[in-house]
């Protein structure tokens, strides 16, 4: 039997995502009620500009006092889609204190203060759900947290930012330079006026912290994630990648060490073979590859951003939290029992593609090879082209640690025959 008294929802933020959440709650009200077992009612919407016309939202529900809204006491679920650290953090903890569960899409806050927020939710016996914080409409957190709860996840490798994937895809498919591809992404609405959070990897790094924490049952903060942006990727890098049968993607990579005692999380551009499933992810789409002991390899793919896709993930969480509310239970909370060591980038082992500008004269290759050997970095292939006294030397290594590669590059820079290091890129997905 369906309960007639509605569950009341407070919406914090009514921008691109928030307005879609409100629209779906209204247009799909009967279906949502049937799935939950009770009607859901939008009880208030906190915004910064109350005078703005918001289609489908009664003006009497609009307020600028978000704190008063979450303190009402009759709110069952608070949906937070305002983003940022403050006031979102204070509003979420206040919601818990006044009896509400929370659904959030706030990746930055969760990556920075997820442990404290989970502790607050647990203290007050409330839910904290955040599927929309990582990959838009793609179901990812729930499979990691619930479907794979009995498995051992060893690696999470993915494209988790649509803006950067669109830019790199354009550079790959059309030969465009970085700025040209960014300008197109901005014109189409894929990139913000200030794209720094996307192109410098901050957005992906926050998502990597969340994914690593869930996958490895270990607290991983944003500061633990190595981050490298994609603004230095050039058409020449794509040409080199194609020569290797690869393309370039900005990847979030979370790995368990072979000895099982530590984990790493990183975000950076990388070459991946065209045969890898992630290589075929085009445009602004996202995809995440999960590798585990029992399940093997799983891939999750779909639109990773946008109002409607992200709102879909928010509403999925809302349904789950409302069901828990009706049954008097809570869903999975933080799982950090493993408490593995979070290692730095120096411990990461992978292959590297290094492009050097060198003097075009006998003995250069031997000098370069000697430096690699002295630092314990094994060379897989070498390609050299040159004329008029200058040459380009491309070296692809076997697997080596980042620390060893760093020492190698430092020594290479000291050679009189090396004019400069044109680019260094990791090779993943093999």
Short mmCIF file of C-alpha atoms in Angstrom, two decimals:
data_model
loop_
_atom_site.label_atom_id
_atom_site.label_comp_id
_atom_site.label_asym_id
_atom_site.label_seq_id
_atom_site.Cartn_x
_atom_site.Cartn_y
_atom_site.Cartn_z
CA UNK A 1 0.00 0.00 0.00
CA UNK A 2 1.30 3.45 -0.90
CA UNK A 3 1.72 5.99 1.87
CA UNK A 4 -0.31 9.12 1.15
CA UNK A 5 1.80 11.60 3.13
CA UNK A 6 4.49 12.86 0.76
CA UNK A 7 8.19 12.79 1.41
CA UNK A 8 9.44 16.37 1.32
CA UNK A 9 12.49 17.35 -0.71
CA UNK A 10 14.53 20.54 -0.41
CA UNK A 11 16.53 21.50 -3.50
CA UNK A 12 19.70 23.55 -3.00
CA UNK A 13 20.59 25.13 -6.34
CA UNK A 14 18.47 25.51 -9.44
CA UNK A 15 20.95 25.86 -12.27
CA UNK A 16 21.41 23.49 -15.18
CA UNK A 17 21.21 20.35 -13.02
CA UNK A 18 18.86 21.62 -10.32
CA UNK A 19 16.24 22.81 -12.79
CA UNK A 20 16.29 19.39 -14.47
CA UNK A 21 15.87 17.68 -11.09
CA UNK A 22 12.81 19.84 -10.40
CA UNK A 23 11.40 19.19 -13.88
CA UNK A 24 11.75 15.42 -13.63
CA UNK A 25 10.27 15.39 -10.13
CA UNK A 26 7.22 17.16 -11.55
CA UNK A 27 6.77 15.39 -14.87
CA UNK A 28 7.52 11.90 -13.50
CA UNK A 29 5.77 12.39 -10.15
CA UNK A 30 3.42 9.41 -10.51
CA UNK A 31 6.18 7.02 -11.60
CA UNK A 32 8.48 8.20 -8.80
CA UNK A 33 5.71 7.71 -6.25
CA UNK A 34 5.06 4.19 -7.52
CA UNK A 35 8.73 3.27 -7.37
CA UNK A 36 9.26 4.76 -3.91
CA UNK A 37 5.99 3.77 -2.28
CA UNK A 38 5.04 7.35 -1.42
CA UNK A 39 4.68 10.67 -3.23
CA UNK A 40 7.62 13.07 -3.24
CA UNK A 41 7.00 16.76 -2.89
CA UNK A 42 9.32 19.62 -3.75
CA UNK A 43 9.07 21.62 -0.53
CA UNK A 44 11.53 24.42 -1.25
CA UNK A 45 14.22 25.61 -3.65
CA UNK A 46 17.19 27.66 -2.44
CA UNK A 47 18.68 30.01 -5.04
CA UNK A 48 20.90 33.10 -5.22
CA UNK A 49 18.70 35.09 -7.63
CA UNK A 50 15.05 34.76 -6.58
CA UNK A 51 13.78 37.14 -9.28
CA UNK A 52 14.80 34.81 -12.10
CA UNK A 53 11.84 33.05 -13.72
CA UNK A 54 12.06 29.27 -13.26
CA UNK A 55 9.60 27.41 -15.39
CA UNK A 56 7.53 24.86 -13.49
CA UNK A 57 8.63 26.00 -10.03
CA UNK A 58 6.05 27.97 -8.02
CA UNK A 59 7.53 31.23 -6.82
CA UNK A 60 6.39 30.56 -3.25
CA UNK A 61 8.85 27.65 -3.06
CA UNK A 62 11.83 29.83 -3.94
CA UNK A 63 14.03 31.20 -1.16
CA UNK A 64 17.46 32.70 -0.73
CA UNK A 65 17.76 31.37 2.84
CA UNK A 66 19.16 27.90 2.28
CA UNK A 67 20.02 27.48 5.96
CA UNK A 68 16.45 28.09 7.07
CA UNK A 69 15.21 25.64 4.44
CA UNK A 70 17.39 22.74 5.64
CA UNK A 71 16.57 23.57 9.28
CA UNK A 72 12.82 23.27 8.82
CA UNK A 73 12.61 19.85 10.44
CA UNK A 74 9.95 18.49 8.07
CA UNK A 75 12.39 17.96 5.18
CA UNK A 76 13.09 14.30 4.45
CA UNK A 77 15.78 14.69 1.77
CA UNK A 78 18.04 17.59 0.82
CA UNK A 79 19.34 17.58 -2.76
CA UNK A 80 22.54 19.65 -2.98
CA UNK A 81 23.58 20.76 -6.46
CA UNK A 82 25.15 24.15 -5.73
CA UNK A 83 28.75 22.86 -5.81
CA UNK A 84 31.84 24.28 -4.14
CA UNK A 85 33.01 23.82 -0.56
CA UNK A 86 31.08 26.45 1.35
CA UNK A 87 28.23 26.94 2.01
CA UNK A 88 27.55 23.42 0.71
CA UNK A 89 29.48 21.71 3.52
CA UNK A 90 27.69 23.62 6.28
CA UNK A 91 24.30 23.12 4.66
CA UNK A 92 24.81 19.36 4.35
CA UNK A 93 25.89 18.93 7.97
CA UNK A 94 23.00 21.14 9.10
CA UNK A 95 20.60 18.98 7.09
CA UNK A 96 21.83 15.86 8.91
CA UNK A 97 21.47 17.61 12.27
CA UNK A 98 17.84 18.48 11.49
CA UNK A 99 16.79 15.04 10.36
CA UNK A 100 17.27 15.01 6.58
CA UNK A 101 19.23 12.64 4.39
CA UNK A 102 21.31 14.15 1.59
CA UNK A 103 21.81 13.54 -2.12
CA UNK A 104 24.74 15.50 -3.54
CA UNK A 105 26.51 16.00 -6.86
CA UNK A 106 29.40 17.89 -5.24
CA UNK A 107 32.60 16.12 -6.31
CA UNK A 108 34.96 18.80 -4.97
CA UNK A 109 33.46 18.70 -1.48
CA UNK A 110 33.28 14.91 -1.33
CA UNK A 111 36.89 14.56 -2.51
CA UNK A 112 38.05 17.00 0.15
CA UNK A 113 35.78 16.22 3.11
CA UNK A 114 34.02 12.96 2.28
CA UNK A 115 35.14 11.26 5.50
CA UNK A 116 33.76 14.05 7.70
CA UNK A 117 30.47 14.14 5.80
CA UNK A 118 30.07 10.36 6.09
CA UNK A 119 30.81 10.61 9.80
CA UNK A 120 28.13 13.27 10.21
CA UNK A 121 25.61 11.19 8.28
CA UNK A 122 26.41 8.13 10.40
CA UNK A 123 26.20 10.11 13.64
CA UNK A 124 22.66 11.18 12.83
CA UNK A 125 21.57 7.93 11.19
CA UNK A 126 21.05 9.47 7.74
CA UNK A 127 22.00 8.68 4.17
CA UNK A 128 24.62 10.42 2.03
CA UNK A 129 24.36 9.45 -1.65
CA UNK A 130 26.37 10.99 -4.49
CA UNK A 131 26.16 8.97 -7.71
CA UNK A 132 26.00 12.19 -9.76
CA UNK A 133 29.34 13.43 -8.40
CA UNK A 134 31.54 11.24 -10.61
CA UNK A 135 30.24 10.38 -14.06
CA UNK A 136 26.91 12.05 -14.76
CA UNK A 137 24.29 9.53 -15.81
CA UNK A 138 26.68 6.56 -15.74
CA UNK A 139 25.89 4.20 -12.83
CA UNK A 140 29.31 3.77 -11.28
CA UNK A 141 29.38 4.47 -7.56
CA UNK A 142 26.51 2.10 -6.78
CA UNK A 143 28.08 -0.82 -8.72
CA UNK A 144 31.41 -0.22 -6.97
CA UNK A 145 29.83 0.21 -3.56
CA UNK A 146 27.20 -2.51 -3.80
CA UNK A 147 27.37 -4.80 -6.85
CA UNK A 148 31.15 -5.37 -6.46
CA UNK A 149 31.11 -5.34 -2.65
CA UNK A 150 32.06 -9.02 -2.62
CA UNK A 151 34.85 -8.64 -5.16
CA UNK A 152 38.37 -7.21 -5.01
CA UNK A 153 38.84 -4.24 -7.32
CA UNK A 154 42.41 -3.81 -8.52
CA UNK A 155 42.18 -0.97 -11.02
CA UNK A 156 39.82 1.77 -12.14
CA UNK A 157 40.82 3.43 -15.40
CA UNK A 158 38.59 6.00 -17.03
CA UNK A 159 37.65 9.10 -18.94
CA UNK A 160 35.67 11.11 -16.40
CA UNK A 161 35.59 14.58 -17.95
CA UNK A 162 33.58 15.22 -21.10
CA UNK A 163 35.14 18.59 -21.91
CA UNK A 164 38.68 17.24 -22.11
CA UNK A 165 37.59 14.19 -24.06
CA UNK A 166 35.83 16.40 -26.61
CA UNK A 167 38.95 18.54 -27.05
CA UNK A 168 41.33 15.59 -27.38
CA UNK A 169 38.95 13.80 -29.74
CA UNK A 170 38.85 16.88 -32.00
CA UNK A 171 42.64 17.14 -31.98
CA UNK A 172 42.87 13.46 -32.90
CA UNK A 173 40.20 13.35 -35.60
CA UNK A 174 40.79 16.72 -37.30
CA UNK A 175 44.42 17.56 -36.57
CA UNK A 176 43.36 20.74 -34.77
CA UNK A 177 45.64 22.35 -32.21
CA UNK A 178 44.70 22.58 -28.55
CA UNK A 179 43.43 26.17 -28.64
CA UNK A 180 41.36 25.60 -31.77
CA UNK A 181 39.71 22.53 -30.24
CA UNK A 182 39.10 24.39 -26.96
CA UNK A 183 37.46 27.28 -28.83
CA UNK A 184 35.07 24.83 -30.51
CA UNK A 185 34.27 23.17 -27.19
CA UNK A 186 33.49 26.59 -25.70
CA UNK A 187 31.28 27.59 -28.64
CA UNK A 188 29.29 24.35 -28.28
CA UNK A 189 28.85 24.79 -24.54
CA UNK A 190 31.08 21.86 -23.54
CA UNK A 191 33.70 24.12 -21.95
CA UNK A 192 33.16 26.86 -19.37
CA UNK A 193 34.33 30.41 -19.99
CA UNK A 194 37.14 29.52 -17.58
CA UNK A 195 37.97 25.89 -18.44
CA UNK A 196 40.78 25.55 -15.88
CA UNK A 197 39.03 23.00 -13.67
CA UNK A 198 38.57 20.71 -16.66
CA UNK A 199 41.71 21.12 -18.77
CA UNK A 200 44.10 21.22 -15.82
CA UNK A 201 42.60 18.02 -14.40
CA UNK A 202 41.11 19.36 -11.15
CA UNK A 203 37.63 18.03 -11.97
CA UNK A 204 38.94 14.58 -12.89
CA UNK A 205 41.22 14.48 -9.84
CA UNK A 206 38.28 15.02 -7.48
CA UNK A 207 36.44 12.18 -9.17
CA UNK A 208 39.51 9.95 -8.97
CA UNK A 209 39.72 10.53 -5.21
CA UNK A 210 36.10 9.47 -4.78
CA UNK A 211 36.47 6.40 -7.00
CA UNK A 212 39.69 5.26 -5.34
CA UNK A 213 38.18 5.59 -1.87
CA UNK A 214 35.19 3.43 -2.78
CA UNK A 215 37.08 0.89 -4.90
CA UNK A 216 39.84 0.23 -2.37
CA UNK A 217 37.95 0.82 0.92
CA UNK A 218 40.55 3.43 1.83
CA UNK A 219 40.28 7.15 2.47
CA UNK A 220 41.72 9.00 -0.49
CA UNK A 221 41.64 12.78 -0.48
CA UNK A 222 42.02 15.19 -3.34
CA UNK A 223 45.53 16.07 -2.14
CA UNK A 224 46.51 12.40 -2.57
CA UNK A 225 45.80 12.46 -6.30
CA UNK A 226 48.61 13.26 -8.73
CA UNK A 227 47.28 15.75 -11.28
CA UNK A 228 48.61 16.81 -14.66
CA UNK A 229 46.58 18.84 -17.15
CA UNK A 230 46.34 18.45 -20.93
CA UNK A 231 47.13 21.97 -22.13
CA UNK A 232 50.60 20.94 -23.32
CA UNK A 233 49.35 18.13 -25.58
CA UNK A 234 50.19 18.96 -29.20
CA UNK A 235 49.39 17.79 -32.71
CA UNK A 236 52.90 16.31 -32.76
CA UNK A 237 51.99 14.15 -29.76
CA UNK A 238 48.99 12.80 -31.63
CA UNK A 239 51.18 12.09 -34.66
CA UNK A 240 53.55 10.10 -32.44
CA UNK A 241 50.62 8.28 -30.86
CA UNK A 242 49.29 7.28 -34.27
CA UNK A 243 52.71 5.92 -35.21
CA UNK A 244 52.38 3.62 -32.19
CA UNK A 245 48.79 2.62 -32.97
CA UNK A 246 47.53 4.77 -30.09
CA UNK A 247 45.46 7.82 -29.30
CA UNK A 248 45.63 10.24 -26.35
CA UNK A 249 43.09 10.57 -23.53
CA UNK A 250 43.04 12.40 -20.21
CA UNK A 251 42.71 9.48 -17.81
CA UNK A 252 41.84 9.03 -14.16
CA UNK A 253 43.71 5.95 -12.94
CA UNK A 254 43.29 4.35 -9.53
CA UNK A 255 45.42 1.26 -8.86
CA UNK A 256 46.14 -1.23 -6.13
CA UNK A 257 49.84 -2.11 -5.86
CA UNK A 258 50.86 -5.66 -6.78
CA UNK A 259 51.65 -6.44 -3.13
CA UNK A 260 48.17 -5.22 -2.15
CA UNK A 261 49.48 -2.91 0.56
CA UNK A 262 49.09 0.46 -1.11
CA UNK A 263 47.10 2.33 -3.73
CA UNK A 264 47.72 5.25 -6.06
CA UNK A 265 45.39 7.72 -7.76
CA UNK A 266 46.41 9.95 -10.65
CA UNK A 267 45.09 12.07 -13.50
CA UNK A 268 47.15 12.85 -16.61
CA UNK A 269 47.15 12.59 -20.41
CA UNK A 270 48.21 9.18 -21.66
CA UNK A 271 48.59 7.26 -24.88
CA UNK A 272 46.33 4.21 -25.08
CA UNK A 273 46.23 1.57 -27.83
CA UNK A 274 43.46 1.93 -30.39
CA UNK A 275 42.46 -1.62 -29.48
CA UNK A 276 41.55 -0.57 -25.92
CA UNK A 277 37.81 0.10 -25.37
CA UNK A 278 38.53 3.60 -24.00
CA UNK A 279 40.16 4.62 -27.28
CA UNK A 280 36.78 4.55 -29.04
CA UNK A 281 35.08 6.91 -26.56
CA UNK A 282 34.37 10.00 -28.64
CA UNK A 283 33.07 13.53 -28.11
CA UNK A 284 31.97 14.56 -24.64
CA UNK A 285 31.23 11.03 -23.47
CA UNK A 286 32.71 9.35 -20.40
CA UNK A 287 33.73 5.75 -19.83
CA UNK A 288 35.27 3.91 -16.92
CA UNK A 289 37.04 0.54 -17.08
CA UNK A 290 37.01 -1.50 -13.84
CA UNK A 291 39.26 -4.51 -13.30
CA UNK A 292 38.57 -6.89 -10.41
CA UNK A 293 39.54 -10.40 -9.32
CA UNK A 294 36.24 -12.22 -9.81
CA UNK A 295 34.38 -10.06 -12.33
CA UNK A 296 37.35 -9.45 -14.59
CA UNK A 297 37.00 -6.39 -16.78
CA UNK A 298 33.88 -4.22 -16.76
CA UNK A 299 33.24 -1.03 -18.72
CA UNK A 300 30.70 1.69 -17.89
CA UNK A 301 29.91 4.14 -20.69
CA UNK A 302 27.59 7.08 -21.28
CA UNK A 303 27.08 10.85 -21.08
CA UNK A 304 29.14 12.10 -18.18
CA UNK A 305 27.76 15.61 -17.85
CA UNK A 306 24.84 17.85 -18.78
CA UNK A 307 21.66 18.80 -16.99
CA UNK A 308 19.41 15.86 -17.82
CA UNK A 309 22.04 13.07 -17.54
CA UNK A 310 23.31 14.35 -14.19
CA UNK A 311 19.76 14.87 -12.93
CA UNK A 312 19.03 11.25 -13.84
CA UNK A 313 21.74 10.14 -11.42
CA UNK A 314 20.44 12.52 -8.76
CA UNK A 315 16.92 11.15 -9.10
CA UNK A 316 18.21 7.59 -8.88
CA UNK A 317 19.79 8.45 -5.55
CA UNK A 318 16.65 10.27 -4.46
CA UNK A 319 14.53 7.17 -5.06
CA UNK A 320 16.98 4.99 -3.11
CA UNK A 321 17.18 7.42 -0.18
CA UNK A 322 13.39 7.82 -0.05
CA UNK A 323 12.93 4.04 0.00
CA UNK A 324 15.37 3.83 2.89
CA UNK A 325 13.47 6.60 4.64
CA UNK A 326 10.20 4.72 4.38
CA UNK A 327 11.70 1.47 5.66
CA UNK A 328 13.58 3.16 8.49
CA UNK A 329 16.98 2.05 7.24
CA UNK A 330 20.04 3.61 5.67
CA UNK A 331 22.11 2.48 2.72
CA UNK A 332 25.85 1.79 2.59
CA UNK A 333 27.99 4.39 4.29
CA UNK A 334 31.72 4.95 4.09
CA UNK A 335 33.83 1.80 3.83
CA UNK A 336 37.42 2.62 4.79
CA UNK A 337 38.28 -0.50 6.76
CA UNK A 338 41.24 -1.43 4.51
CA UNK A 339 43.12 1.79 5.36
CA UNK A 340 45.76 1.09 2.73
CA UNK A 341 48.73 3.39 2.27
CA UNK A 342 48.19 5.98 -0.45
CA UNK A 343 51.48 6.18 -2.33
CA UNK A 344 52.82 9.06 -4.36
CA UNK A 345 53.42 9.24 -8.09
CA UNK A 346 57.02 8.15 -7.72
CA UNK A 347 55.84 4.62 -6.96
CA UNK A 348 53.75 4.31 -10.14
CA UNK A 349 55.11 1.89 -12.73
CA UNK A 350 54.10 2.30 -16.39
CA UNK A 351 55.52 2.73 -19.90
CA UNK A 352 56.71 6.11 -21.21
CA UNK A 353 56.92 7.88 -24.55
CA UNK A 354 59.70 10.52 -24.55
CA UNK A 355 60.40 12.88 -27.42
CA UNK A 356 63.83 14.55 -27.42
CA UNK A 357 65.31 17.30 -29.57
CA UNK A 358 68.92 16.30 -30.17
CA UNK A 359 71.93 17.15 -32.30
CA UNK A 360 72.00 15.18 -35.54
CA UNK A 361 75.45 13.63 -35.28
CA UNK A 362 77.01 10.22 -34.58
CA UNK A 363 76.99 8.92 -31.03
CA UNK A 364 73.87 10.71 -29.81
CA UNK A 365 71.75 7.57 -29.63
CA UNK A 366 74.49 5.75 -27.73
CA UNK A 367 74.70 8.57 -25.17
CA UNK A 368 70.95 8.61 -24.67
CA UNK A 369 70.76 4.81 -24.37
CA UNK A 370 73.54 4.87 -21.76
CA UNK A 371 71.58 7.35 -19.60
CA UNK A 372 68.50 5.14 -19.69
CA UNK A 373 70.58 2.09 -18.76
CA UNK A 374 72.30 3.88 -15.88
CA UNK A 375 68.90 4.67 -14.35
CA UNK A 376 67.52 1.18 -14.79
CA UNK A 377 64.98 2.13 -17.46
CA UNK A 378 64.74 -0.40 -20.26
CA UNK A 379 64.12 0.89 -23.81
CA UNK A 380 61.49 -0.81 -25.95
CA UNK A 381 61.79 1.13 -29.23
CA UNK A 382 63.67 4.15 -30.61
CA UNK A 383 62.87 6.27 -33.66
CA UNK A 384 65.15 9.03 -34.96
CA UNK A 385 64.57 11.61 -37.69
CA UNK A 386 66.77 14.58 -38.50
CA UNK A 387 68.23 17.07 -40.94
CA UNK A 388 70.36 20.22 -40.98
CA UNK A 389 72.14 19.27 -37.78
CA UNK A 390 68.99 18.83 -35.68
CA UNK A 391 67.03 15.64 -34.96
CA UNK A 392 64.04 14.29 -33.13
CA UNK A 393 64.57 11.17 -31.06
CA UNK A 394 61.50 9.28 -29.82
CA UNK A 395 62.06 6.67 -27.10
CA UNK A 396 59.40 4.28 -25.83
CA UNK A 397 60.32 2.46 -22.63
CA UNK A 398 59.31 -0.78 -21.03
CA UNK A 399 57.58 -0.42 -17.65
CA UNK A 400 59.48 1.78 -15.22
CA UNK A 401 58.73 3.73 -12.08
CA UNK A 402 57.96 7.42 -12.31
CA UNK A 403 60.87 8.11 -9.96
CA UNK A 404 63.31 6.24 -12.22
CA UNK A 405 62.00 8.01 -15.30
CA UNK A 406 62.31 11.38 -13.55
CA UNK A 407 65.96 10.72 -12.80
CA UNK A 408 66.55 9.65 -16.39
CA UNK A 409 65.04 12.82 -17.83
CA UNK A 410 67.02 15.00 -15.43
CA UNK A 411 70.23 13.33 -16.62
CA UNK A 412 69.23 13.62 -20.28
CA UNK A 413 68.81 17.38 -19.91
CA UNK A 414 72.47 17.62 -18.88
CA UNK A 415 73.77 16.07 -22.10
CA UNK A 416 75.29 18.59 -24.49
CA UNK A 417 73.74 16.71 -27.42
CA UNK A 418 70.18 16.99 -26.03
CA UNK A 419 68.68 20.33 -26.98
CA UNK A 420 65.49 19.77 -25.02
CA UNK A 421 62.75 17.39 -23.94
CA UNK A 422 59.84 18.05 -26.30
CA UNK A 423 57.30 15.87 -24.49
CA UNK A 424 56.88 13.06 -21.99
CA UNK A 425 53.74 10.98 -22.00
CA UNK A 426 52.74 7.81 -20.22
CA UNK A 427 51.47 4.80 -22.13
CA UNK A 428 48.54 3.04 -20.44
CA UNK A 429 45.95 0.40 -21.15
CA UNK A 430 48.29 -2.42 -22.17
#
